[in-house]
PDB file of C-alpha atoms in Angstrom:
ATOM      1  CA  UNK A   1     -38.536   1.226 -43.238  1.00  0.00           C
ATOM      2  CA  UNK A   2     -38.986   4.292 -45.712  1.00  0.00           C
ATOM      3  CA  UNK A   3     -36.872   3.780 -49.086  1.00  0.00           C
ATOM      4  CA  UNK A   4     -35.782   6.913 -50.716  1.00  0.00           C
ATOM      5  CA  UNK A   5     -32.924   4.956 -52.479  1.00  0.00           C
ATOM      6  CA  UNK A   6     -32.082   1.714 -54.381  1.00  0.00           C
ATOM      7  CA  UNK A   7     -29.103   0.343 -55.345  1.00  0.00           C
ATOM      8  CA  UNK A   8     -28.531  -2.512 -57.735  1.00  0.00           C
ATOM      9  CA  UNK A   9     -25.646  -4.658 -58.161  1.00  0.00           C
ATOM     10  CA  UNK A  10     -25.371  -5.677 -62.079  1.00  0.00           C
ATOM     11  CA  UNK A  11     -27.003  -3.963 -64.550  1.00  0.00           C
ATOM     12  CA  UNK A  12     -27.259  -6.984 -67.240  1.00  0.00           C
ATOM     13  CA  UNK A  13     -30.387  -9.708 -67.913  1.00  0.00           C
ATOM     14  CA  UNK A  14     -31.931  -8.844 -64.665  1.00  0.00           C
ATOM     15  CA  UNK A  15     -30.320  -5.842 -62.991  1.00  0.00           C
ATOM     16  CA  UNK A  16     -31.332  -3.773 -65.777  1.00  0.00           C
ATOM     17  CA  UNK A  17     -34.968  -4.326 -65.280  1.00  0.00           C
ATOM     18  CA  UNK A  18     -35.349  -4.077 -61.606  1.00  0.00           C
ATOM     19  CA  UNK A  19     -33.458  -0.758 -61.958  1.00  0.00           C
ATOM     20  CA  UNK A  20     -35.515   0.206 -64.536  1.00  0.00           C
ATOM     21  CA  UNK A  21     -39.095  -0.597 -62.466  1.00  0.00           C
ATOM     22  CA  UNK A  22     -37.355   0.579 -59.128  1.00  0.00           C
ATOM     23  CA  UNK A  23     -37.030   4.188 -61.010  1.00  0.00           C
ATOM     24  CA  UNK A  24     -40.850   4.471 -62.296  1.00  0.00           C
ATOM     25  CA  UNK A  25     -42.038   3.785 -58.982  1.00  0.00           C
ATOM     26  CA  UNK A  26     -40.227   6.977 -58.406  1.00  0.00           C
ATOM     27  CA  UNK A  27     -37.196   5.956 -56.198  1.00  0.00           C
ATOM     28  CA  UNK A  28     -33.600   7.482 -57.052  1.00  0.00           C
ATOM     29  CA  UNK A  29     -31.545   4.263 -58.109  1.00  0.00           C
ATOM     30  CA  UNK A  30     -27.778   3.797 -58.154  1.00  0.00           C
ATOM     31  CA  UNK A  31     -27.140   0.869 -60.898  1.00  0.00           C
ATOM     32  CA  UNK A  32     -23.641  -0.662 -60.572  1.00  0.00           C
ATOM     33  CA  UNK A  33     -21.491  -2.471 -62.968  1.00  0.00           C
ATOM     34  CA  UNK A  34     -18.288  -3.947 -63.488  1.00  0.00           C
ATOM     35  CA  UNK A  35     -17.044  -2.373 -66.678  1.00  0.00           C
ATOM     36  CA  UNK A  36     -18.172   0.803 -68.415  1.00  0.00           C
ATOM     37  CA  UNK A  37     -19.015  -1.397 -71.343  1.00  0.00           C
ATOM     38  CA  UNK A  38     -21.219  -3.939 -69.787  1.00  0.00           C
ATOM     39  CA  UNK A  39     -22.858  -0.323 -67.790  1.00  0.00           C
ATOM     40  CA  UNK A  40     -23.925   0.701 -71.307  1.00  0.00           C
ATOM     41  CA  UNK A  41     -25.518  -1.925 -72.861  1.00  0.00           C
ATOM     42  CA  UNK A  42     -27.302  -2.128 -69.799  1.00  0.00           C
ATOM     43  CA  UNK A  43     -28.362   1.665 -69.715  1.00  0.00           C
ATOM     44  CA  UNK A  44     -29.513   1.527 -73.810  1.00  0.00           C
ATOM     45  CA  UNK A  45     -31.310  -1.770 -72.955  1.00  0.00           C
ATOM     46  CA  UNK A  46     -34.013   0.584 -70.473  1.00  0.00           C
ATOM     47  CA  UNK A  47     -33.490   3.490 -73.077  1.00  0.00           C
ATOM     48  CA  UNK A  48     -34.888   1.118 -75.493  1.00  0.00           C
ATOM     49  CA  UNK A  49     -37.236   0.025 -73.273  1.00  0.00           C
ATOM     50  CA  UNK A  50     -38.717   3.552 -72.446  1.00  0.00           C
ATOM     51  CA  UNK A  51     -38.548   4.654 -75.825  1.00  0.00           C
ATOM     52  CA  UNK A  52     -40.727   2.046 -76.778  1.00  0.00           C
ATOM     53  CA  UNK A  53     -43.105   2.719 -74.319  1.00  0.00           C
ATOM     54  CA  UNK A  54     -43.871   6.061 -75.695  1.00  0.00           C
ATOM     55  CA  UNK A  55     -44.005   5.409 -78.909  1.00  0.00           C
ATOM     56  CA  UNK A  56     -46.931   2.991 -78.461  1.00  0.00           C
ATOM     57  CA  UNK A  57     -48.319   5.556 -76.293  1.00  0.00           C
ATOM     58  CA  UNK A  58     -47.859   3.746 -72.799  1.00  0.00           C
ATOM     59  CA  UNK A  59     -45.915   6.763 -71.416  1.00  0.00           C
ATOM     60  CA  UNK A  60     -44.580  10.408 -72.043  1.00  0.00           C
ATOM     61  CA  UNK A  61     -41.957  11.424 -72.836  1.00  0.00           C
ATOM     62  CA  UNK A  62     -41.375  13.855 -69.801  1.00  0.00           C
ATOM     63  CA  UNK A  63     -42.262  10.484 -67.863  1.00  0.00           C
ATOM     64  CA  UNK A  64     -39.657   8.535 -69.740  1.00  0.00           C
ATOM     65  CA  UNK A  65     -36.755  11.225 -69.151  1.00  0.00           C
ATOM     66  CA  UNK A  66     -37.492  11.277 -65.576  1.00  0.00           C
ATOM     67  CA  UNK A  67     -37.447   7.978 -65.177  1.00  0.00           C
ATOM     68  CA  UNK A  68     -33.970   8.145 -66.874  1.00  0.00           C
ATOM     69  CA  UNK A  69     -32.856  11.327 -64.588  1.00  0.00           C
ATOM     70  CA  UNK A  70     -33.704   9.122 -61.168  1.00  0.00           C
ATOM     71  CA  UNK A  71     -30.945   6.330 -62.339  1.00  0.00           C
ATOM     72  CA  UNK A  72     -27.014   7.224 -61.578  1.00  0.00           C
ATOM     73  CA  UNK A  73     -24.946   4.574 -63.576  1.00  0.00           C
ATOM     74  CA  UNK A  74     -21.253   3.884 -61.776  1.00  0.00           C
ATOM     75  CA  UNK A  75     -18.730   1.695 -61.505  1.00  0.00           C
ATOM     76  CA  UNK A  76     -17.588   2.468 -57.886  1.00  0.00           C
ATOM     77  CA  UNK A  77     -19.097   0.445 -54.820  1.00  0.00           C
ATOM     78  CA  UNK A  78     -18.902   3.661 -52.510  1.00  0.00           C
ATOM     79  CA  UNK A  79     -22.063   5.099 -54.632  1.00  0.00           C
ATOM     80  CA  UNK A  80     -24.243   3.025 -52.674  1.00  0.00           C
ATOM     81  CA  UNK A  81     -23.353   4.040 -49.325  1.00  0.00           C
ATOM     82  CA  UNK A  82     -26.835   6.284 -48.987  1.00  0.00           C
ATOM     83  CA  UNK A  83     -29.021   3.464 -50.093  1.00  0.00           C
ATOM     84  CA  UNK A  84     -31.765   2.298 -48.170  1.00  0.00           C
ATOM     85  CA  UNK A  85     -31.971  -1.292 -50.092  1.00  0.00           C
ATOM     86  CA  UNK A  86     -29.512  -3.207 -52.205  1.00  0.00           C
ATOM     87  CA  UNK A  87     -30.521  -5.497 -54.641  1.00  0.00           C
ATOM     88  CA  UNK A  88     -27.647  -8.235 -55.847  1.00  0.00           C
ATOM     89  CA  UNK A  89     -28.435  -9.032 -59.667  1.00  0.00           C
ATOM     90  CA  UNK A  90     -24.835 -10.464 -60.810  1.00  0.00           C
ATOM     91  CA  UNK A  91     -24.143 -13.657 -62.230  1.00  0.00           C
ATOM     92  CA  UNK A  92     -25.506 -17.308 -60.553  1.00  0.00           C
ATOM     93  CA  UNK A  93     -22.044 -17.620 -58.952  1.00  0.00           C
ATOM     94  CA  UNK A  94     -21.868 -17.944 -55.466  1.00  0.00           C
ATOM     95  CA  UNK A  95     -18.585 -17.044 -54.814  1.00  0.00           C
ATOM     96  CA  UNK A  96     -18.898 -14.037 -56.650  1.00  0.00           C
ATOM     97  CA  UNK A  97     -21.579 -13.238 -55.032  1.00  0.00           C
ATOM     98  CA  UNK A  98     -19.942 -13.608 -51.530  1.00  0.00           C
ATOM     99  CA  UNK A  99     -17.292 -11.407 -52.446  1.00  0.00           C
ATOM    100  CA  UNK A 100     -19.572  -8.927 -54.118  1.00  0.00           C
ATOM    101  CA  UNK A 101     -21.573  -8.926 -50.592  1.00  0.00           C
ATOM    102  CA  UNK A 102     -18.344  -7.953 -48.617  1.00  0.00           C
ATOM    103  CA  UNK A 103     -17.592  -5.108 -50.846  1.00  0.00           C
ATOM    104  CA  UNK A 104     -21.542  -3.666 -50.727  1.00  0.00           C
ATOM    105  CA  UNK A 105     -21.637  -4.382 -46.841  1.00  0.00           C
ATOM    106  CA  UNK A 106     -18.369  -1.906 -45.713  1.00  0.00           C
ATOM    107  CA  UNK A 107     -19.536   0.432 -47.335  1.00  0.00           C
ATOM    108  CA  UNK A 108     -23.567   0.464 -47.004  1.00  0.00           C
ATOM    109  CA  UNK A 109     -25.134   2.342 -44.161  1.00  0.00           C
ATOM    110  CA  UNK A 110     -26.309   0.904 -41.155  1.00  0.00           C
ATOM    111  CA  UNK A 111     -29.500   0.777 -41.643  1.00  0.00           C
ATOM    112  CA  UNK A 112     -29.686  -0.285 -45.316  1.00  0.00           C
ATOM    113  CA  UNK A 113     -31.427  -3.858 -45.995  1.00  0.00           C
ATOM    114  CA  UNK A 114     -29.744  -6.416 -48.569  1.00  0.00           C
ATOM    115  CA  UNK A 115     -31.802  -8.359 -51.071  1.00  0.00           C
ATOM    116  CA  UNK A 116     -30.575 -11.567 -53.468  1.00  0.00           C
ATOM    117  CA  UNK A 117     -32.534 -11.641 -56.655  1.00  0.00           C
ATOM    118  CA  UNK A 118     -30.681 -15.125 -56.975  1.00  0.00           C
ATOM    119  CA  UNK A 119     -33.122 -18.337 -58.766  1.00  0.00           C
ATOM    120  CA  UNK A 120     -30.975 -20.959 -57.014  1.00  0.00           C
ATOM    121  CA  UNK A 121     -28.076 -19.974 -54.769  1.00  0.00           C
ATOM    122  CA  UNK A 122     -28.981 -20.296 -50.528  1.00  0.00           C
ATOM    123  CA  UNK A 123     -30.462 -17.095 -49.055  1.00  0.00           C
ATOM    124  CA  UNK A 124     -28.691 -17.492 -46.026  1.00  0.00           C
ATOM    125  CA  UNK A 125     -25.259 -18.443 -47.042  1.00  0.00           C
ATOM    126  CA  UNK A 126     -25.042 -14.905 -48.738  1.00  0.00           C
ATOM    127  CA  UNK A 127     -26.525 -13.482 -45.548  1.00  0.00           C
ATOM    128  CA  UNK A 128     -23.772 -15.067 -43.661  1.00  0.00           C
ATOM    129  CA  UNK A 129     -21.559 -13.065 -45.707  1.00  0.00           C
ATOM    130  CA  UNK A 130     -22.575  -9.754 -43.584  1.00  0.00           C
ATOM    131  CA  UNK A 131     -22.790  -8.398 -40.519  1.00  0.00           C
ATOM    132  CA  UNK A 132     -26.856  -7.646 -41.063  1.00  0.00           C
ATOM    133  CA  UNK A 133     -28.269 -11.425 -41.596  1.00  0.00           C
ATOM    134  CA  UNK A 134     -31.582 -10.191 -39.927  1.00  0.00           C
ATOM    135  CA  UNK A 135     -31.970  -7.468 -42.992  1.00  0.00           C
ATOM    136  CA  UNK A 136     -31.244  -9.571 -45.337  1.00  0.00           C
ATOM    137  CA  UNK A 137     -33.668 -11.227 -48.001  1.00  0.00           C
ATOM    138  CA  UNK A 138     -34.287 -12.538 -51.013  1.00  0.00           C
ATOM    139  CA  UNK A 139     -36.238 -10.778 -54.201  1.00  0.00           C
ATOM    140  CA  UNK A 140     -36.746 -13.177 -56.870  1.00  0.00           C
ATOM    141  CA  UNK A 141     -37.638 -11.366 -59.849  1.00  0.00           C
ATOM    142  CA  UNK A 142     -38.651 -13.050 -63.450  1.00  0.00           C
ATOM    143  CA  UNK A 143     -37.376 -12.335 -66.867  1.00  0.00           C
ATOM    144  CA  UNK A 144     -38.295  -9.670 -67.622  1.00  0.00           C
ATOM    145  CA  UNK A 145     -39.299  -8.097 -64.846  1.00  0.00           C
ATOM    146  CA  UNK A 146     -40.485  -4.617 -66.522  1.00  0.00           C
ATOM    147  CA  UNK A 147     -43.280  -7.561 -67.810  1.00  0.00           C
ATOM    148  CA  UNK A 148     -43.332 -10.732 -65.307  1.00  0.00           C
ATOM    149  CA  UNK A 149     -46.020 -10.218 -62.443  1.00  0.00           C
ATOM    150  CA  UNK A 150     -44.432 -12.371 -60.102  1.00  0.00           C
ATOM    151  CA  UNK A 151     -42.074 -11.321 -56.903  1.00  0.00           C
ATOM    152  CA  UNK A 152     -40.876 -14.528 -54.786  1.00  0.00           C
ATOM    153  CA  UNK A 153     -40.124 -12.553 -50.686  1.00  0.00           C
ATOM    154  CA  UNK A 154     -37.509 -15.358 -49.234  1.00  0.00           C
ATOM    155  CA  UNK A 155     -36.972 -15.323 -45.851  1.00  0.00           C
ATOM    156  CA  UNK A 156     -33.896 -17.087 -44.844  1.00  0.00           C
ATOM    157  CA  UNK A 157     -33.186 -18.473 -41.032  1.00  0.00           C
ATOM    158  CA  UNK A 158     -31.748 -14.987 -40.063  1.00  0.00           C
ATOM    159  CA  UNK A 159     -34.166 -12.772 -41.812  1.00  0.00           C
ATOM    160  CA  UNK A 160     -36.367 -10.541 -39.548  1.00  0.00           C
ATOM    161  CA  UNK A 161     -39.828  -9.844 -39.700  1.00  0.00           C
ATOM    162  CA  UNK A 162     -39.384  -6.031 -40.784  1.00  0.00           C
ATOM    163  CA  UNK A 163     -37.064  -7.352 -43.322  1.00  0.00           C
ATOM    164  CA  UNK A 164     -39.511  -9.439 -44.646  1.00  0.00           C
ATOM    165  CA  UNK A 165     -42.194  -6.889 -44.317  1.00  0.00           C
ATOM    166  CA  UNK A 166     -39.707  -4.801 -46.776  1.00  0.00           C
ATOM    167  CA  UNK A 167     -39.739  -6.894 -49.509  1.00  0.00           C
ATOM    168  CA  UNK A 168     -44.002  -7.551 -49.747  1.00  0.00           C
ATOM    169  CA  UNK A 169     -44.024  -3.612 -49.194  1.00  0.00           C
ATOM    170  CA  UNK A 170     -41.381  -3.422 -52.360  1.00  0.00           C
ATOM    171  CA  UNK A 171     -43.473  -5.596 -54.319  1.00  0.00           C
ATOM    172  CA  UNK A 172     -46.624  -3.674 -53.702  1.00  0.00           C
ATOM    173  CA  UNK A 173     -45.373  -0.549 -54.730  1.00  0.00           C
ATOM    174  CA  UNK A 174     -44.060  -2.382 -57.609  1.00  0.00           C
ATOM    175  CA  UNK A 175     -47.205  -3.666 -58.563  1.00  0.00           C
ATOM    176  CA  UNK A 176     -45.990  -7.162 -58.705  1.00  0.00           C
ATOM    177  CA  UNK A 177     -47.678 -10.510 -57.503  1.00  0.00           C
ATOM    178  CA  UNK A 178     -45.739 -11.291 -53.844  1.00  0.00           C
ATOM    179  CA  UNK A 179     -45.670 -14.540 -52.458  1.00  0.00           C
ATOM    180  CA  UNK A 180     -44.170 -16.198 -49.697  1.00  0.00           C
ATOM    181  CA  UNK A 181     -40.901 -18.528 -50.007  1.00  0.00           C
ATOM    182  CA  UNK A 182     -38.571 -20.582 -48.016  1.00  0.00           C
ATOM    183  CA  UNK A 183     -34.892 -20.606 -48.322  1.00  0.00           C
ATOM    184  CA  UNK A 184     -34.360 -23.739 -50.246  1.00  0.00           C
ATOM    185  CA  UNK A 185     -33.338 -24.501 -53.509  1.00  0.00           C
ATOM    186  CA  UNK A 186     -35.317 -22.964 -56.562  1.00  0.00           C
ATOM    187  CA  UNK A 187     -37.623 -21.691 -53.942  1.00  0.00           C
ATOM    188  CA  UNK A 188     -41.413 -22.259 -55.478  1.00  0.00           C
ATOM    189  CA  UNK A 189     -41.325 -21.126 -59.336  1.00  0.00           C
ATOM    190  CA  UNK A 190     -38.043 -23.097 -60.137  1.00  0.00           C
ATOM    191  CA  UNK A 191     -38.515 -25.905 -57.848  1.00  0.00           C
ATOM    192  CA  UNK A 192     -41.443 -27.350 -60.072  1.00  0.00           C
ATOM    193  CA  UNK A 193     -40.374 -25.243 -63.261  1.00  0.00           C
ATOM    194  CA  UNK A 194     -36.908 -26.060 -63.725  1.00  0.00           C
ATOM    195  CA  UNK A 195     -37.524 -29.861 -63.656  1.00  0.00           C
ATOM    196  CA  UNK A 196     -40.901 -29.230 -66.231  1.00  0.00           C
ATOM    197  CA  UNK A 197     -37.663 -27.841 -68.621  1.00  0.00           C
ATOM    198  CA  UNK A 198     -35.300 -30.459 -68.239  1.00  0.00           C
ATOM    199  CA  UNK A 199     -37.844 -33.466 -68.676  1.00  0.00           C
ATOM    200  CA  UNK A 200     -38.831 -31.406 -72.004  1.00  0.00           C
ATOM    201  CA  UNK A 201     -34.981 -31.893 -72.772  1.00  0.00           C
ATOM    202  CA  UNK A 202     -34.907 -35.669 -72.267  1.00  0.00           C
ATOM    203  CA  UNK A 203     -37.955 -36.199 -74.184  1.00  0.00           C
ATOM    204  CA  UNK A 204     -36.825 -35.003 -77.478  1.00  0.00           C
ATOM    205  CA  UNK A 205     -33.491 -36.987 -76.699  1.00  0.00           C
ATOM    206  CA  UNK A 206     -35.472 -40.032 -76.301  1.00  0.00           C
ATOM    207  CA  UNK A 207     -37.915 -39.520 -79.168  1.00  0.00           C
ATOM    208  CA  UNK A 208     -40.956 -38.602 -77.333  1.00  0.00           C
ATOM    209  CA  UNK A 209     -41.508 -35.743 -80.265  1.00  0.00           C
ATOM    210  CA  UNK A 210     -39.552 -33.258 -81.943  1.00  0.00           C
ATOM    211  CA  UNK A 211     -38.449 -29.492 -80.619  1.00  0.00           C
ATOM    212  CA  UNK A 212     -41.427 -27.975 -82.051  1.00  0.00           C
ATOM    213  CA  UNK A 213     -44.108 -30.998 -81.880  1.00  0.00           C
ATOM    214  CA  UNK A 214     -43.256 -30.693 -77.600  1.00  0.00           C
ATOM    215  CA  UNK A 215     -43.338 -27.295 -77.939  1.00  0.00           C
ATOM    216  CA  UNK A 216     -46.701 -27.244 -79.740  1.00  0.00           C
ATOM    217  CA  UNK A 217     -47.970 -29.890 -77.581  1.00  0.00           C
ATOM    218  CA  UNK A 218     -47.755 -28.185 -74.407  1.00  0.00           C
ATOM    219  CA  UNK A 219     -49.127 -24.699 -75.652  1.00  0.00           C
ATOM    220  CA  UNK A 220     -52.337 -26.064 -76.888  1.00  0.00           C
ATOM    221  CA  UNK A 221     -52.993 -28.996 -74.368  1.00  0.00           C
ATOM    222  CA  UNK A 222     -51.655 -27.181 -71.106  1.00  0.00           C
ATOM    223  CA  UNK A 223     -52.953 -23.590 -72.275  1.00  0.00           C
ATOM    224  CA  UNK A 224     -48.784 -22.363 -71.563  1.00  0.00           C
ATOM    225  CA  UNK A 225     -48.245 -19.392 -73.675  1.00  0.00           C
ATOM    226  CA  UNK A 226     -44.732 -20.951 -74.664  1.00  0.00           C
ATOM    227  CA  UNK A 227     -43.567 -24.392 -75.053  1.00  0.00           C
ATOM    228  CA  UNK A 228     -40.853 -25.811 -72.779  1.00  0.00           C
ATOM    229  CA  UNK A 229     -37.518 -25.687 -75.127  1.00  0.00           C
ATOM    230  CA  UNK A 230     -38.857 -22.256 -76.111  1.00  0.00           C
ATOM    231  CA  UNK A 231     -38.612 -21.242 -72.484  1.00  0.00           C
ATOM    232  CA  UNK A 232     -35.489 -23.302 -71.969  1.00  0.00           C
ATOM    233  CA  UNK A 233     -33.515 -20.607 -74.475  1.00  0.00           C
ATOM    234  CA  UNK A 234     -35.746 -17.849 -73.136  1.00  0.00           C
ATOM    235  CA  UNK A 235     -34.183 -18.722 -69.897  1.00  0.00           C
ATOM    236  CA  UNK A 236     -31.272 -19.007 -70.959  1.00  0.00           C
ATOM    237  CA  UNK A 237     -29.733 -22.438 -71.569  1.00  0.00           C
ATOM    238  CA  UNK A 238     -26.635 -21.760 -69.469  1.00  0.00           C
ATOM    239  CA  UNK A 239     -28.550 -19.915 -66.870  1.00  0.00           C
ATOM    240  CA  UNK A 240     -31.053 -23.144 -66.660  1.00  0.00           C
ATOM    241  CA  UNK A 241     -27.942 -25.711 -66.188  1.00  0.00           C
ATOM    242  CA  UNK A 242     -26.165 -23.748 -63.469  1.00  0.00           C
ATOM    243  CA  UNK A 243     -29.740 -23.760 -61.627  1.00  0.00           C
ATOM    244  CA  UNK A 244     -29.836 -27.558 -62.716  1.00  0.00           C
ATOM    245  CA  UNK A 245     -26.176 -28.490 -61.069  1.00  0.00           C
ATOM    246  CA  UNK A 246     -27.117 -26.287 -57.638  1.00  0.00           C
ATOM    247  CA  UNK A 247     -30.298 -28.263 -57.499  1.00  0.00           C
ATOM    248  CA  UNK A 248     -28.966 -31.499 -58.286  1.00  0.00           C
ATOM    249  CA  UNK A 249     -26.877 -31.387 -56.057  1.00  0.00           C
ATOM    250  CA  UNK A 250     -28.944 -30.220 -53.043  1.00  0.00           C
ATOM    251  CA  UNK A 251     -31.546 -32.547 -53.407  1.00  0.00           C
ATOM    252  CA  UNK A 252     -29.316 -35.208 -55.254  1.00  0.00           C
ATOM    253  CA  UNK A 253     -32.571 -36.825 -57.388  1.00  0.00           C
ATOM    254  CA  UNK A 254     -31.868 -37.283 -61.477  1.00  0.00           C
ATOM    255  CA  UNK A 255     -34.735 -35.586 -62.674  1.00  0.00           C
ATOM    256  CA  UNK A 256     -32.831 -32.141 -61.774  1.00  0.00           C
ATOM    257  CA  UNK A 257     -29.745 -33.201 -63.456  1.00  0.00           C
ATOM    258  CA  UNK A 258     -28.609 -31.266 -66.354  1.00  0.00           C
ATOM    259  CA  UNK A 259     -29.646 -33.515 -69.829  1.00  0.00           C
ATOM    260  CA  UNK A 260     -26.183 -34.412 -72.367  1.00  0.00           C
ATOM    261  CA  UNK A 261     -27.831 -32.064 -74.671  1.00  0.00           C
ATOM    262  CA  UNK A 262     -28.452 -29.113 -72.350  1.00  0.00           C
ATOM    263  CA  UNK A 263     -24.441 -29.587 -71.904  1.00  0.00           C
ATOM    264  CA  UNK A 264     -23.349 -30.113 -75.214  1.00  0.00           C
ATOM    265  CA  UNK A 265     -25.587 -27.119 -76.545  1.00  0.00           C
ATOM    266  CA  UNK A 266     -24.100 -24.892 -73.141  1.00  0.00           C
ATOM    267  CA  UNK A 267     -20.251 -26.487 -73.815  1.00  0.00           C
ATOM    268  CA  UNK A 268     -21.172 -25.577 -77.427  1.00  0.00           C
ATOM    269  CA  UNK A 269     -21.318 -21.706 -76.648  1.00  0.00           C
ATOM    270  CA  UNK A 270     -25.298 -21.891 -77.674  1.00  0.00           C
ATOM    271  CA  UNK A 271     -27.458 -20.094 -74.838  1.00  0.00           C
ATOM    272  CA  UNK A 272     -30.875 -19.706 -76.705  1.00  0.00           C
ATOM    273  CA  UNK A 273     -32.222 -16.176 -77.271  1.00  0.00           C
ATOM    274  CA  UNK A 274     -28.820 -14.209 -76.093  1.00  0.00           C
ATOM    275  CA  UNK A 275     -26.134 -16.029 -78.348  1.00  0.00           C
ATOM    276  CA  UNK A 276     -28.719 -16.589 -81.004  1.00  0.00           C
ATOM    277  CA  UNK A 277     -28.950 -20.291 -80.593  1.00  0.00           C
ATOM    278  CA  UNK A 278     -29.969 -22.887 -78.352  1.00  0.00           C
ATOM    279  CA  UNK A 279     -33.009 -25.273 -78.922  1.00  0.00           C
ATOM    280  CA  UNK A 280     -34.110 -22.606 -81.869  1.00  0.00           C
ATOM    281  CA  UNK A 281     -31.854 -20.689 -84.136  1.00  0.00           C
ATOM    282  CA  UNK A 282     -32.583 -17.072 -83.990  1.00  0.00           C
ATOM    283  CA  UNK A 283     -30.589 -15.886 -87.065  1.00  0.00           C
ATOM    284  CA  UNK A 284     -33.738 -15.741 -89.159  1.00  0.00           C
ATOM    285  CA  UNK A 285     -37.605 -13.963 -89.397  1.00  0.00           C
ATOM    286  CA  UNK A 286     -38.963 -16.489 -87.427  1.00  0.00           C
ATOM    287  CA  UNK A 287     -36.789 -19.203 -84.904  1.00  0.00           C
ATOM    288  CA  UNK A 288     -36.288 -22.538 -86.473  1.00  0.00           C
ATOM    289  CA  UNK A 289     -35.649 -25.585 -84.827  1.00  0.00           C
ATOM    290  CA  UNK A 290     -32.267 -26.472 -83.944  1.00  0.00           C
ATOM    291  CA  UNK A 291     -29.919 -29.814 -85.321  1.00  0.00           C
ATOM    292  CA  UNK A 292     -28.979 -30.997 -82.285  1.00  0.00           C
ATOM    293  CA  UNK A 293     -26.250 -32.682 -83.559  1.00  0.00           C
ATOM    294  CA  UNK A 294     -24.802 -29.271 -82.230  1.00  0.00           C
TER     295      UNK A 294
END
């Protein structure tokens, strides 16, 4: 199937980006968002981002401004009724994703393909949600994925083969790394990563080493260009214990259970990087390490 047109659902951490990377490969996009407010920050954030890229000389600024000019912001579901693909980028909730699906599929054409960029939810349950299971997929972008090489294609049990010939196709034109992922939980990135995170979590409960001595560790003996709890708040600490719960639960073994001081840091209001706190405070030059006495 030709695209001419993308939607995305959610214009925050993630929808921004893949809005922003769907428009320089030179696709119109229609970006859509709850509130006017949350559809600004979201616009500024790939203002910033093309702004930045020509003043360190990666683009032009005619190139910038038509990147801009191929993105239509709105608040109104009935914008993406011409869109050849539909990208859900909303928050890790399934219910609101289910609902969000019902809206997006009576009023999407016919032909139109869904995608979920979701890191732990079930493919297929959201699939279930509309009346095209066969064209629908999942994109699993990274943070941020203006930067992160990596696309994860998941096919559910009801996605078809030109469906999931869409998505590799996507992330060629994209220039992103594609692989190939089943419909379970975490798919292959998250699977392995998210428990790599949380064991980081339970050894600086247990003493193993402090926040920046695990850190450290791993950078220089694993060659990882960033330490676990650095990743953790990159992440996002709240975004890493909702993935923790759905996996825990779906393959019910501890090591993907959430650790007391992931929850007391995420019952705490302290994210990481977005609230300015987590396993680092962010308040200063340079991110210190974090009392986790919370």
């Amino acid at each position: 199937m030709e695209i001419s047109k993308v939607g995305v659902v959610g214009c925050g951490l993630m929808g921004h980006g893949i809005a922003q990377i769907c428009a320089q490969a030179g696709w119109d996009v229609v970006v859509r968002e709850v509130s006017q407010e949350k559809l600004d920050g979201g616009i500024g954030k790939i203002e910033k981002q093309l702004a930045r890229a020509v003043e360190k000389g990666r683009a032009e600024q005619s190139d910038a401004d038509a990147v801009l000019g191929r993105i239509q912001p709105t608040l109104e579901y009935s914008d993406l009724a011409d869109c050849d693909l539909v990208i859900e980028a909303i928050t890790e909730d399934l219910g609101l994703k289910l609902e969000m699906w019902k809206q997006v599929d009576g009023v999407a054409k016919d032909g139109a393909t869904f995608a979920t960029n979701t890191s732990s939810l079930p493919v297929a349950e959201q699939a279930a949600a509309t009346s095209r299971p066969e064209r629908f997929l999942g994109l699993h972008f990274f943070n941020p994925a203006q930067v992160m090489p990596l696309l994860e294609v998941v096919r559910a049990d009801g996605t078809g083969d030109d469906a999931v010939q869409l998505g590799f196709e996507l992330g060629e034109k994209l220039g992103k790394t594609t692989v190939a992922a089943q419909d379970n939980r975490g798919f292959i990135v998250n699977r392995l990563l998210v428990p790599y995170m949380l064991d980081s979590i339970r050894a600086c409960e247990q003493g193993v080493g402090s926040i920046e001595d695990i850190d450290t560790g791993m950078k220089a003996g694993a060659s990882h260009p960033m330490g676990p709890l650095t990743l953790a708040d990159f992440v996002g600490l709240d975004t890493l214990a909702s993935i923790a719960d759905v996996m825990h639960e779906a393959y019910g073994e501890e090591r993907f259970a959430p650790p007391p001081t992931l929850s007391k840091l995420v019952d705490a209001g302290h994210y990481g990087r977005k609230s300015g706190r987590g396993f680092y405070d962010y308040s200063g030059e340079r991110p210190t390490p974090t009392d986790l006495g919370i």
